[in-house]
């Protein structure tokens, strides 16, 4: 009985769990069509009788096999691929990471797009000619009970006579599931360290672009809305102040992140966070406006692009009549690295703490609930 109680207590304290193994078949297209000619490096048009392991396809789809290794599909006129996967028995959120490119480079227009859709979502992702490859993240939906989920990836263009070499190329797809997240004992915010988001690609060094998401429940950065375009960065390739991941605000023009939490009106709180640069040669004054409720503060860090970071904090009183207090970090400026890549300030390790008196009351309430749970289990 004691072992069972300990197990339940452990489950009660878990903050979340991410899983990304074997959710899709042939996600990187390394298994070629059986009918692919041996030693062929030319684009191979998939015909009606061909098969692509793990995937179904419609329209004009090419299989690409590079001479130096690497495999992908090109989605030409009305081209699309799809795969059905089974959701887990538990209700979980599903996040997708994928890479797209324009094989024609700068000679291609930027009108082409990739459309990703699932039963609960659809996203349109532009293919920019000047940028050979871009990695995106998307929230697909929330499912459980072994539901069959159809993932569809297709092409879209606004041109009636698009250049055949400019149709988008898709490769390196990763599907990840995340269980429900809850607050940690020492932080009123969920996912304040930004550890829960789309997976990073093993063959990518550029981070993951996240497009605008109005709802934190439908955002690939779990529990945070996205304003404008941001970059989700990892500690393997960037300077991340804390943990494995952080957010880089790259598009300026009121871009950033926002969340909201239930606070006790009239009580005092402190918002703590870290600002820095991603060690990506982003040089200059990087400015961020932090907001907690009705209190706004502007912060500027002087970046040399070498990975410096600085902690900040300010105090405020919760004043919302509804009890929901918005927390946000917004940048109004953007910059570029020496290679012409958009960059900006890095935000990480966001912690919202209650005043000492309120925090002690919350801790006692938490301990009392935990003791009651243990007592019920041990009866």
mmCIF file of C-alpha atoms in Angstrom:
data_model
loop_
_atom_site.group_PDB
_atom_site.id
_atom_site.type_symbol
_atom_site.label_atom_id
_atom_site.label_comp_id
_atom_site.label_asym_id
_atom_site.label_seq_id
_atom_site.Cartn_x
_atom_site.Cartn_y
_atom_site.Cartn_z
ATOM 1 C CA UNK A 1 0.000 0.000 0.000
ATOM 2 C CA UNK A 2 2.866 2.410 0.791
ATOM 3 C CA UNK A 3 4.412 1.749 -2.626
ATOM 4 C CA UNK A 4 1.100 2.543 -4.308
ATOM 5 C CA UNK A 5 0.785 5.779 -2.339
ATOM 6 C CA UNK A 6 4.317 6.835 -3.297
ATOM 7 C CA UNK A 7 3.544 6.205 -6.961
ATOM 8 C CA UNK A 8 0.418 8.348 -6.845
ATOM 9 C CA UNK A 9 2.261 11.164 -5.088
ATOM 10 C CA UNK A 10 4.962 11.057 -7.778
ATOM 11 C CA UNK A 11 2.316 11.261 -10.502
ATOM 12 C CA UNK A 12 0.701 14.174 -8.695
ATOM 13 C CA UNK A 13 3.984 16.118 -8.722
ATOM 14 C CA UNK A 14 4.928 15.508 -12.372
ATOM 15 C CA UNK A 15 5.002 18.685 -14.486
ATOM 16 C CA UNK A 16 4.706 17.112 -17.934
ATOM 17 C CA UNK A 17 6.194 14.550 -20.245
ATOM 18 C CA UNK A 18 7.262 14.760 -23.882
ATOM 19 C CA UNK A 19 7.521 11.865 -26.300
ATOM 20 C CA UNK A 20 8.777 11.966 -29.879
ATOM 21 C CA UNK A 21 9.851 8.439 -30.855
ATOM 22 C CA UNK A 22 8.303 6.504 -33.755
ATOM 23 C CA UNK A 23 5.060 8.475 -33.958
ATOM 24 C CA UNK A 24 5.448 8.687 -37.743
ATOM 25 C CA UNK A 25 6.741 6.165 -40.257
ATOM 26 C CA UNK A 26 9.591 7.257 -42.538
ATOM 27 C CA UNK A 27 9.471 10.881 -41.304
ATOM 28 C CA UNK A 28 12.741 11.837 -43.019
ATOM 29 C CA UNK A 29 11.935 9.988 -46.259
ATOM 30 C CA UNK A 30 15.108 7.906 -45.961
ATOM 31 C CA UNK A 31 13.159 4.841 -47.116
ATOM 32 C CA UNK A 32 12.762 5.433 -50.873
ATOM 33 C CA UNK A 33 10.004 4.279 -53.217
ATOM 34 C CA UNK A 34 10.686 0.632 -54.179
ATOM 35 C CA UNK A 35 10.423 1.628 -57.851
ATOM 36 C CA UNK A 36 13.183 4.250 -57.604
ATOM 37 C CA UNK A 37 15.888 3.470 -60.201
ATOM 38 C CA UNK A 38 19.188 2.397 -58.655
ATOM 39 C CA UNK A 39 21.844 5.132 -58.328
ATOM 40 C CA UNK A 40 19.381 7.749 -59.579
ATOM 41 C CA UNK A 41 19.821 11.322 -58.321
ATOM 42 C CA UNK A 42 17.264 12.947 -60.655
ATOM 43 C CA UNK A 43 13.858 14.017 -59.246
ATOM 44 C CA UNK A 44 11.606 10.958 -59.410
ATOM 45 C CA UNK A 45 7.943 11.655 -60.189
ATOM 46 C CA UNK A 46 5.698 9.377 -58.137
ATOM 47 C CA UNK A 47 3.089 7.763 -60.370
ATOM 48 C CA UNK A 48 -0.204 6.160 -59.426
ATOM 49 C CA UNK A 49 1.298 2.684 -59.065
ATOM 50 C CA UNK A 50 4.303 3.859 -57.003
ATOM 51 C CA UNK A 51 4.440 3.753 -53.226
ATOM 52 C CA UNK A 52 6.234 5.972 -50.705
ATOM 53 C CA UNK A 53 6.816 3.986 -47.487
ATOM 54 C CA UNK A 54 4.689 5.313 -44.644
ATOM 55 C CA UNK A 55 2.929 7.925 -46.795
ATOM 56 C CA UNK A 56 0.051 8.269 -49.233
ATOM 57 C CA UNK A 57 0.217 10.944 -51.928
ATOM 58 C CA UNK A 58 -1.912 12.869 -54.433
ATOM 59 C CA UNK A 59 -1.149 15.266 -57.261
ATOM 60 C CA UNK A 60 2.355 15.931 -58.551
ATOM 61 C CA UNK A 61 4.905 14.701 -55.985
ATOM 62 C CA UNK A 62 8.614 14.122 -56.630
ATOM 63 C CA UNK A 63 11.030 12.061 -54.547
ATOM 64 C CA UNK A 64 14.430 13.740 -54.256
ATOM 65 C CA UNK A 65 17.640 11.842 -53.552
ATOM 66 C CA UNK A 66 20.737 13.997 -53.244
ATOM 67 C CA UNK A 67 24.055 12.614 -54.477
ATOM 68 C CA UNK A 68 25.706 13.470 -51.158
ATOM 69 C CA UNK A 69 22.959 11.904 -49.059
ATOM 70 C CA UNK A 70 19.675 13.242 -47.758
ATOM 71 C CA UNK A 71 16.162 12.630 -49.012
ATOM 72 C CA UNK A 72 13.039 14.758 -49.387
ATOM 73 C CA UNK A 73 9.823 15.199 -51.336
ATOM 74 C CA UNK A 74 8.911 18.069 -53.619
ATOM 75 C CA UNK A 75 5.234 19.029 -53.650
ATOM 76 C CA UNK A 76 4.479 20.350 -57.130
ATOM 77 C CA UNK A 77 1.102 21.101 -58.755
ATOM 78 C CA UNK A 78 -1.663 20.018 -56.322
ATOM 79 C CA UNK A 79 0.922 17.827 -54.615
ATOM 80 C CA UNK A 80 0.288 16.553 -51.133
ATOM 81 C CA UNK A 81 1.333 13.702 -48.872
ATOM 82 C CA UNK A 82 -0.491 12.344 -45.852
ATOM 83 C CA UNK A 83 -0.036 9.820 -43.077
ATOM 84 C CA UNK A 84 -2.412 8.560 -40.411
ATOM 85 C CA UNK A 85 -1.015 8.020 -36.931
ATOM 86 C CA UNK A 86 -2.627 6.737 -33.742
ATOM 87 C CA UNK A 87 -2.919 9.066 -30.757
ATOM 88 C CA UNK A 88 -1.871 7.635 -27.420
ATOM 89 C CA UNK A 89 -4.342 6.293 -24.894
ATOM 90 C CA UNK A 90 -3.840 9.412 -22.756
ATOM 91 C CA UNK A 91 -5.065 12.829 -23.888
ATOM 92 C CA UNK A 92 -1.977 14.707 -25.112
ATOM 93 C CA UNK A 93 -0.946 17.707 -27.208
ATOM 94 C CA UNK A 94 0.804 17.040 -30.536
ATOM 95 C CA UNK A 95 3.492 19.325 -31.986
ATOM 96 C CA UNK A 96 5.104 19.116 -35.418
ATOM 97 C CA UNK A 97 8.554 20.257 -36.536
ATOM 98 C CA UNK A 98 9.489 20.213 -40.216
ATOM 99 C CA UNK A 99 11.887 21.758 -42.721
ATOM 100 C CA UNK A 100 10.922 23.319 -46.058
ATOM 101 C CA UNK A 101 13.049 24.795 -48.801
ATOM 102 C CA UNK A 102 12.977 26.334 -52.254
ATOM 103 C CA UNK A 103 15.341 24.369 -54.515
ATOM 104 C CA UNK A 104 15.592 27.259 -56.962
ATOM 105 C CA UNK A 105 17.082 29.605 -54.362
ATOM 106 C CA UNK A 106 16.929 33.348 -54.967
ATOM 107 C CA UNK A 107 15.618 32.879 -58.522
ATOM 108 C CA UNK A 108 12.270 31.684 -57.126
ATOM 109 C CA UNK A 109 9.465 33.967 -56.007
ATOM 110 C CA UNK A 110 8.182 33.874 -52.441
ATOM 111 C CA UNK A 111 4.605 32.995 -53.431
ATOM 112 C CA UNK A 112 4.908 29.281 -52.713
ATOM 113 C CA UNK A 113 3.694 27.898 -49.396
ATOM 114 C CA UNK A 114 3.330 24.616 -47.559
ATOM 115 C CA UNK A 115 -0.020 23.878 -45.904
ATOM 116 C CA UNK A 116 -0.033 21.576 -42.861
ATOM 117 C CA UNK A 117 -3.416 20.337 -41.674
ATOM 118 C CA UNK A 118 -4.861 17.945 -39.121
ATOM 119 C CA UNK A 119 -8.404 17.528 -37.725
ATOM 120 C CA UNK A 120 -8.017 20.452 -35.293
ATOM 121 C CA UNK A 121 -5.664 22.837 -37.088
ATOM 122 C CA UNK A 122 -4.225 24.232 -40.293
ATOM 123 C CA UNK A 123 -1.082 26.259 -40.854
ATOM 124 C CA UNK A 124 0.343 27.976 -43.942
ATOM 125 C CA UNK A 125 4.123 28.331 -44.077
ATOM 126 C CA UNK A 126 5.873 30.468 -46.708
ATOM 127 C CA UNK A 127 8.817 29.280 -48.749
ATOM 128 C CA UNK A 128 11.218 32.207 -49.080
ATOM 129 C CA UNK A 129 13.453 32.054 -52.140
ATOM 130 C CA UNK A 130 16.399 33.828 -50.580
ATOM 131 C CA UNK A 131 16.411 31.457 -47.646
ATOM 132 C CA UNK A 132 17.386 27.979 -48.798
ATOM 133 C CA UNK A 133 15.872 26.156 -45.818
ATOM 134 C CA UNK A 134 13.564 27.090 -42.964
ATOM 135 C CA UNK A 135 12.447 25.004 -39.985
ATOM 136 C CA UNK A 136 8.955 25.600 -38.558
ATOM 137 C CA UNK A 137 6.968 24.372 -35.584
ATOM 138 C CA UNK A 138 3.185 23.922 -35.421
ATOM 139 C CA UNK A 139 0.576 22.870 -32.883
ATOM 140 C CA UNK A 140 -1.431 20.084 -34.510
ATOM 141 C CA UNK A 141 -4.088 19.360 -31.900
ATOM 142 C CA UNK A 142 -4.970 17.434 -28.743
ATOM 143 C CA UNK A 143 -6.120 13.823 -28.900
ATOM 144 C CA UNK A 144 -6.251 10.566 -26.979
ATOM 145 C CA UNK A 145 -7.923 7.146 -26.736
ATOM 146 C CA UNK A 146 -6.027 5.852 -29.758
ATOM 147 C CA UNK A 147 -7.783 8.172 -32.239
ATOM 148 C CA UNK A 148 -6.683 7.882 -35.870
ATOM 149 C CA UNK A 149 -5.279 11.276 -36.875
ATOM 150 C CA UNK A 150 -4.664 12.184 -40.519
ATOM 151 C CA UNK A 151 -1.696 14.519 -41.067
ATOM 152 C CA UNK A 152 -1.759 16.223 -44.483
ATOM 153 C CA UNK A 153 1.108 18.225 -46.017
ATOM 154 C CA UNK A 154 0.411 20.019 -49.309
ATOM 155 C CA UNK A 155 1.650 22.786 -51.578
ATOM 156 C CA UNK A 156 0.007 26.081 -52.425
ATOM 157 C CA UNK A 157 0.880 28.931 -54.798
ATOM 158 C CA UNK A 158 -0.756 32.187 -55.872
ATOM 159 C CA UNK A 159 0.787 32.011 -59.327
ATOM 160 C CA UNK A 160 -1.082 30.390 -62.211
ATOM 161 C CA UNK A 161 2.140 29.422 -63.994
ATOM 162 C CA UNK A 162 4.630 28.637 -61.254
ATOM 163 C CA UNK A 163 8.219 27.712 -62.078
ATOM 164 C CA UNK A 164 8.405 23.916 -61.769
ATOM 165 C CA UNK A 165 11.781 24.091 -60.022
ATOM 166 C CA UNK A 166 10.391 26.413 -57.350
ATOM 167 C CA UNK A 167 7.760 24.154 -55.818
ATOM 168 C CA UNK A 168 8.452 23.583 -52.096
ATOM 169 C CA UNK A 169 10.603 20.748 -50.802
ATOM 170 C CA UNK A 170 9.725 19.114 -47.454
ATOM 171 C CA UNK A 171 12.009 16.969 -45.295
ATOM 172 C CA UNK A 172 12.980 16.095 -41.707
ATOM 173 C CA UNK A 173 9.563 15.831 -40.049
ATOM 174 C CA UNK A 174 9.303 15.207 -36.295
ATOM 175 C CA UNK A 175 6.030 14.652 -34.432
ATOM 176 C CA UNK A 176 6.055 15.058 -30.652
ATOM 177 C CA UNK A 177 3.417 14.577 -27.950
ATOM 178 C CA UNK A 178 3.282 16.386 -24.605
ATOM 179 C CA UNK A 179 1.133 15.534 -21.608
ATOM 180 C CA UNK A 180 -0.724 18.240 -19.676
ATOM 181 C CA UNK A 181 1.471 20.783 -17.873
ATOM 182 C CA UNK A 182 0.885 22.253 -14.418
ATOM 183 C CA UNK A 183 2.548 24.963 -12.363
ATOM 184 C CA UNK A 184 5.720 24.285 -10.427
ATOM 185 C CA UNK A 185 5.680 25.073 -6.701
ATOM 186 C CA UNK A 186 7.982 28.090 -7.064
ATOM 187 C CA UNK A 187 6.461 29.632 -10.198
ATOM 188 C CA UNK A 188 2.961 30.948 -10.888
ATOM 189 C CA UNK A 189 3.580 30.504 -14.647
ATOM 190 C CA UNK A 190 3.364 27.304 -16.642
ATOM 191 C CA UNK A 191 6.348 26.632 -18.938
ATOM 192 C CA UNK A 192 8.186 29.738 -17.753
ATOM 193 C CA UNK A 193 11.479 28.198 -18.843
ATOM 194 C CA UNK A 194 10.141 27.421 -22.354
ATOM 195 C CA UNK A 195 11.262 23.798 -22.112
ATOM 196 C CA UNK A 196 7.998 22.550 -23.638
ATOM 197 C CA UNK A 197 7.720 23.291 -27.344
ATOM 198 C CA UNK A 198 8.314 21.608 -30.695
ATOM 199 C CA UNK A 199 11.321 19.317 -31.080
ATOM 200 C CA UNK A 200 14.573 20.531 -32.582
ATOM 201 C CA UNK A 201 15.747 18.776 -35.725
ATOM 202 C CA UNK A 202 18.930 16.747 -35.388
ATOM 203 C CA UNK A 203 20.248 18.038 -38.723
ATOM 204 C CA UNK A 204 19.393 21.706 -38.118
ATOM 205 C CA UNK A 205 21.430 24.530 -36.576
ATOM 206 C CA UNK A 206 18.995 27.410 -37.194
ATOM 207 C CA UNK A 207 16.358 26.895 -34.502
ATOM 208 C CA UNK A 208 12.606 26.575 -35.088
ATOM 209 C CA UNK A 209 10.452 29.432 -36.410
ATOM 210 C CA UNK A 210 7.094 29.866 -34.666
ATOM 211 C CA UNK A 211 4.373 31.872 -36.395
ATOM 212 C CA UNK A 212 1.646 33.950 -34.691
ATOM 213 C CA UNK A 213 -0.691 31.997 -32.394
ATOM 214 C CA UNK A 214 -3.417 33.979 -30.637
ATOM 215 C CA UNK A 215 -4.375 31.269 -28.168
ATOM 216 C CA UNK A 216 -1.857 29.761 -25.714
ATOM 217 C CA UNK A 217 -3.846 26.531 -25.963
ATOM 218 C CA UNK A 218 -3.155 26.305 -29.702
ATOM 219 C CA UNK A 219 0.430 27.504 -29.645
ATOM 220 C CA UNK A 220 3.476 25.307 -30.341
ATOM 221 C CA UNK A 221 5.141 27.111 -27.413
ATOM 222 C CA UNK A 222 2.930 25.526 -24.781
ATOM 223 C CA UNK A 223 0.882 27.944 -22.651
ATOM 224 C CA UNK A 224 2.240 31.052 -24.422
ATOM 225 C CA UNK A 225 0.597 33.046 -27.199
ATOM 226 C CA UNK A 226 2.918 34.165 -30.001
ATOM 227 C CA UNK A 227 2.875 37.706 -31.360
ATOM 228 C CA UNK A 228 4.582 38.101 -34.719
ATOM 229 C CA UNK A 229 7.330 35.598 -35.523
ATOM 230 C CA UNK A 230 9.759 34.247 -32.951
ATOM 231 C CA UNK A 231 12.541 31.676 -33.041
ATOM 232 C CA UNK A 232 12.633 28.734 -30.635
ATOM 233 C CA UNK A 233 16.318 28.090 -29.932
ATOM 234 C CA UNK A 234 18.230 25.218 -28.326
ATOM 235 C CA UNK A 235 21.295 25.178 -26.075
ATOM 236 C CA UNK A 236 23.217 22.972 -28.521
ATOM 237 C CA UNK A 237 23.472 25.696 -31.157
ATOM 238 C CA UNK A 238 22.679 28.949 -29.302
ATOM 239 C CA UNK A 239 23.394 30.658 -25.997
ATOM 240 C CA UNK A 240 20.441 29.657 -23.793
ATOM 241 C CA UNK A 241 20.508 31.260 -20.321
ATOM 242 C CA UNK A 242 18.817 28.345 -18.524
ATOM 243 C CA UNK A 243 17.836 24.789 -19.465
ATOM 244 C CA UNK A 244 17.622 23.422 -22.995
ATOM 245 C CA UNK A 245 15.491 26.025 -24.783
ATOM 246 C CA UNK A 246 14.672 29.733 -24.951
ATOM 247 C CA UNK A 247 12.825 32.253 -27.130
ATOM 248 C CA UNK A 248 14.479 34.712 -29.535
ATOM 249 C CA UNK A 249 12.217 37.555 -30.707
ATOM 250 C CA UNK A 250 13.323 38.091 -34.289
ATOM 251 C CA UNK A 251 10.697 40.033 -36.226
ATOM 252 C CA UNK A 252 10.380 43.275 -34.231
ATOM 253 C CA UNK A 253 7.219 45.317 -34.891
ATOM 254 C CA UNK A 254 5.433 44.385 -31.631
ATOM 255 C CA UNK A 255 6.524 40.757 -31.721
ATOM 256 C CA UNK A 256 6.904 38.566 -28.675
ATOM 257 C CA UNK A 257 5.118 36.176 -26.323
ATOM 258 C CA UNK A 258 2.216 36.461 -23.905
ATOM 259 C CA UNK A 259 0.485 34.361 -21.286
ATOM 260 C CA UNK A 260 -1.989 34.912 -18.459
ATOM 261 C CA UNK A 261 -2.441 33.475 -14.992
ATOM 262 C CA UNK A 262 -4.918 33.638 -12.122
ATOM 263 C CA UNK A 263 -3.584 35.865 -9.319
ATOM 264 C CA UNK A 264 -5.055 37.171 -6.064
ATOM 265 C CA UNK A 265 -6.218 40.767 -6.519
ATOM 266 C CA UNK A 266 -4.368 43.232 -4.283
ATOM 267 C CA UNK A 267 -1.513 40.813 -3.530
ATOM 268 C CA UNK A 268 2.112 41.585 -4.366
ATOM 269 C CA UNK A 269 4.172 39.604 -6.870
ATOM 270 C CA UNK A 270 7.619 39.732 -8.444
ATOM 271 C CA UNK A 271 8.320 38.949 -12.094
ATOM 272 C CA UNK A 272 11.845 37.640 -12.709
ATOM 273 C CA UNK A 273 13.358 36.881 -16.120
ATOM 274 C CA UNK A 274 16.582 36.750 -18.108
ATOM 275 C CA UNK A 275 17.381 38.699 -21.282
ATOM 276 C CA UNK A 276 20.352 38.053 -23.521
ATOM 277 C CA UNK A 277 21.562 37.326 -27.018
ATOM 278 C CA UNK A 278 21.770 33.953 -28.721
ATOM 279 C CA UNK A 279 25.519 34.001 -29.480
ATOM 280 C CA UNK A 280 24.543 34.372 -33.131
ATOM 281 C CA UNK A 281 26.398 37.613 -33.954
ATOM 282 C CA UNK A 282 23.313 39.730 -33.235
ATOM 283 C CA UNK A 283 24.949 43.062 -32.374
ATOM 284 C CA UNK A 284 23.358 46.271 -31.073
ATOM 285 C CA UNK A 285 20.845 47.540 -28.520
ATOM 286 C CA UNK A 286 18.134 44.937 -27.983
ATOM 287 C CA UNK A 287 15.021 46.360 -26.302
ATOM 288 C CA UNK A 288 12.199 44.435 -24.643
ATOM 289 C CA UNK A 289 9.023 45.685 -22.966
ATOM 290 C CA UNK A 290 7.962 43.455 -20.089
ATOM 291 C CA UNK A 291 4.387 43.685 -18.813
ATOM 292 C CA UNK A 292 2.698 42.219 -15.747
ATOM 293 C CA UNK A 293 -0.897 43.316 -15.374
ATOM 294 C CA UNK A 294 -1.006 47.102 -15.803
ATOM 295 C CA UNK A 295 2.709 47.548 -15.026
ATOM 296 C CA UNK A 296 5.048 47.989 -17.995
ATOM 297 C CA UNK A 297 8.838 48.224 -17.902
ATOM 298 C CA UNK A 298 11.298 48.717 -20.776
ATOM 299 C CA UNK A 299 14.684 47.006 -20.713
ATOM 300 C CA UNK A 300 17.623 47.418 -23.079
ATOM 301 C CA UNK A 301 20.665 45.184 -23.277
ATOM 302 C CA UNK A 302 23.746 46.042 -25.288
ATOM 303 C CA UNK A 303 24.577 42.952 -27.274
ATOM 304 C CA UNK A 304 27.926 42.046 -28.790
ATOM 305 C CA UNK A 305 26.405 38.875 -30.164
ATOM 306 C CA UNK A 306 28.552 36.609 -28.020
ATOM 307 C CA UNK A 307 25.953 35.058 -25.715
ATOM 308 C CA UNK A 308 25.769 37.458 -22.791
ATOM 309 C CA UNK A 309 22.741 37.364 -20.474
ATOM 310 C CA UNK A 310 21.367 39.490 -17.633
ATOM 311 C CA UNK A 311 18.685 38.871 -15.005
ATOM 312 C CA UNK A 312 15.952 41.435 -14.326
ATOM 313 C CA UNK A 313 12.952 41.676 -12.018
ATOM 314 C CA UNK A 314 10.219 44.070 -10.949
ATOM 315 C CA UNK A 315 7.390 44.010 -8.428
ATOM 316 C CA UNK A 316 3.696 44.679 -9.002
ATOM 317 C CA UNK A 317 0.275 44.221 -7.436
ATOM 318 C CA UNK A 318 -2.407 42.139 -9.090
ATOM 319 C CA UNK A 319 -5.222 44.533 -9.997
ATOM 320 C CA UNK A 320 -7.459 42.597 -12.374
ATOM 321 C CA UNK A 321 -11.137 42.354 -11.475
ATOM 322 C CA UNK A 322 -11.351 39.046 -13.324
ATOM 323 C CA UNK A 323 -8.343 37.603 -11.493
ATOM 324 C CA UNK A 324 -6.523 36.903 -14.787
ATOM 325 C CA UNK A 325 -3.264 38.816 -15.126
ATOM 326 C CA UNK A 326 -1.485 39.076 -18.517
ATOM 327 C CA UNK A 327 2.285 38.573 -18.664
ATOM 328 C CA UNK A 328 4.121 39.504 -21.865
ATOM 329 C CA UNK A 329 7.509 40.241 -23.422
ATOM 330 C CA UNK A 330 7.475 42.313 -26.608
ATOM 331 C CA UNK A 331 10.240 43.722 -28.814
ATOM 332 C CA UNK A 332 9.757 46.664 -31.183
ATOM 333 C CA UNK A 333 13.109 46.434 -32.928
ATOM 334 C CA UNK A 334 14.721 43.803 -35.103
ATOM 335 C CA UNK A 335 18.250 43.225 -36.284
ATOM 336 C CA UNK A 336 20.258 40.944 -38.536
ATOM 337 C CA UNK A 337 23.355 38.868 -38.072
ATOM 338 C CA UNK A 338 26.382 39.381 -40.279
ATOM 339 C CA UNK A 339 24.963 36.637 -42.515
ATOM 340 C CA UNK A 340 21.694 38.534 -42.989
ATOM 341 C CA UNK A 341 19.610 36.295 -40.718
ATOM 342 C CA UNK A 342 16.923 38.007 -38.619
ATOM 343 C CA UNK A 343 17.764 38.065 -34.905
ATOM 344 C CA UNK A 344 16.798 39.791 -31.668
ATOM 345 C CA UNK A 345 16.668 39.580 -27.871
ATOM 346 C CA UNK A 346 16.512 36.205 -26.119
ATOM 347 C CA UNK A 347 14.005 35.709 -23.274
ATOM 348 C CA UNK A 348 14.310 32.843 -20.804
ATOM 349 C CA UNK A 349 13.734 31.644 -17.226
ATOM 350 C CA UNK A 350 10.558 33.628 -16.541
ATOM 351 C CA UNK A 351 9.451 33.195 -12.931
ATOM 352 C CA UNK A 352 6.444 34.803 -11.254
ATOM 353 C CA UNK A 353 6.615 34.662 -7.465
ATOM 354 C CA UNK A 354 4.037 35.643 -4.885
ATOM 355 C CA UNK A 355 4.915 37.759 -1.846
ATOM 356 C CA UNK A 356 6.311 35.808 1.115
ATOM 357 C CA UNK A 357 3.059 35.789 3.078
ATOM 358 C CA UNK A 358 0.938 34.695 0.140
ATOM 359 C CA UNK A 359 3.550 32.151 -0.933
ATOM 360 C CA UNK A 360 3.538 30.515 2.511
ATOM 361 C CA UNK A 361 -0.252 30.324 2.436
ATOM 362 C CA UNK A 362 -0.178 28.709 -1.013
ATOM 363 C CA UNK A 363 2.467 26.200 0.103
ATOM 364 C CA UNK A 364 0.453 25.205 3.176
ATOM 365 C CA UNK A 365 -2.645 24.758 0.995
ATOM 366 C CA UNK A 366 -0.633 22.583 -1.419
ATOM 367 C CA UNK A 367 0.788 20.449 1.412
ATOM 368 C CA UNK A 368 -2.640 20.034 2.967
ATOM 369 C CA UNK A 369 -4.069 18.843 -0.376
ATOM 370 C CA UNK A 370 -1.162 16.426 -0.767
ATOM 371 C CA UNK A 371 -1.616 15.024 2.755
ATOM 372 C CA UNK A 372 -5.340 14.547 2.143
ATOM 373 C CA UNK A 373 -4.563 12.682 -1.090
ATOM 374 C CA UNK A 374 -2.093 10.373 0.675
ATOM 375 C CA UNK A 375 -4.551 9.760 3.527
ATOM 376 C CA UNK A 376 -7.298 8.788 1.067
ATOM 377 C CA UNK A 377 -4.997 6.407 -0.776
ATOM 378 C CA UNK A 378 -3.764 4.692 2.406
ATOM 379 C CA UNK A 379 -7.254 4.010 3.788
#
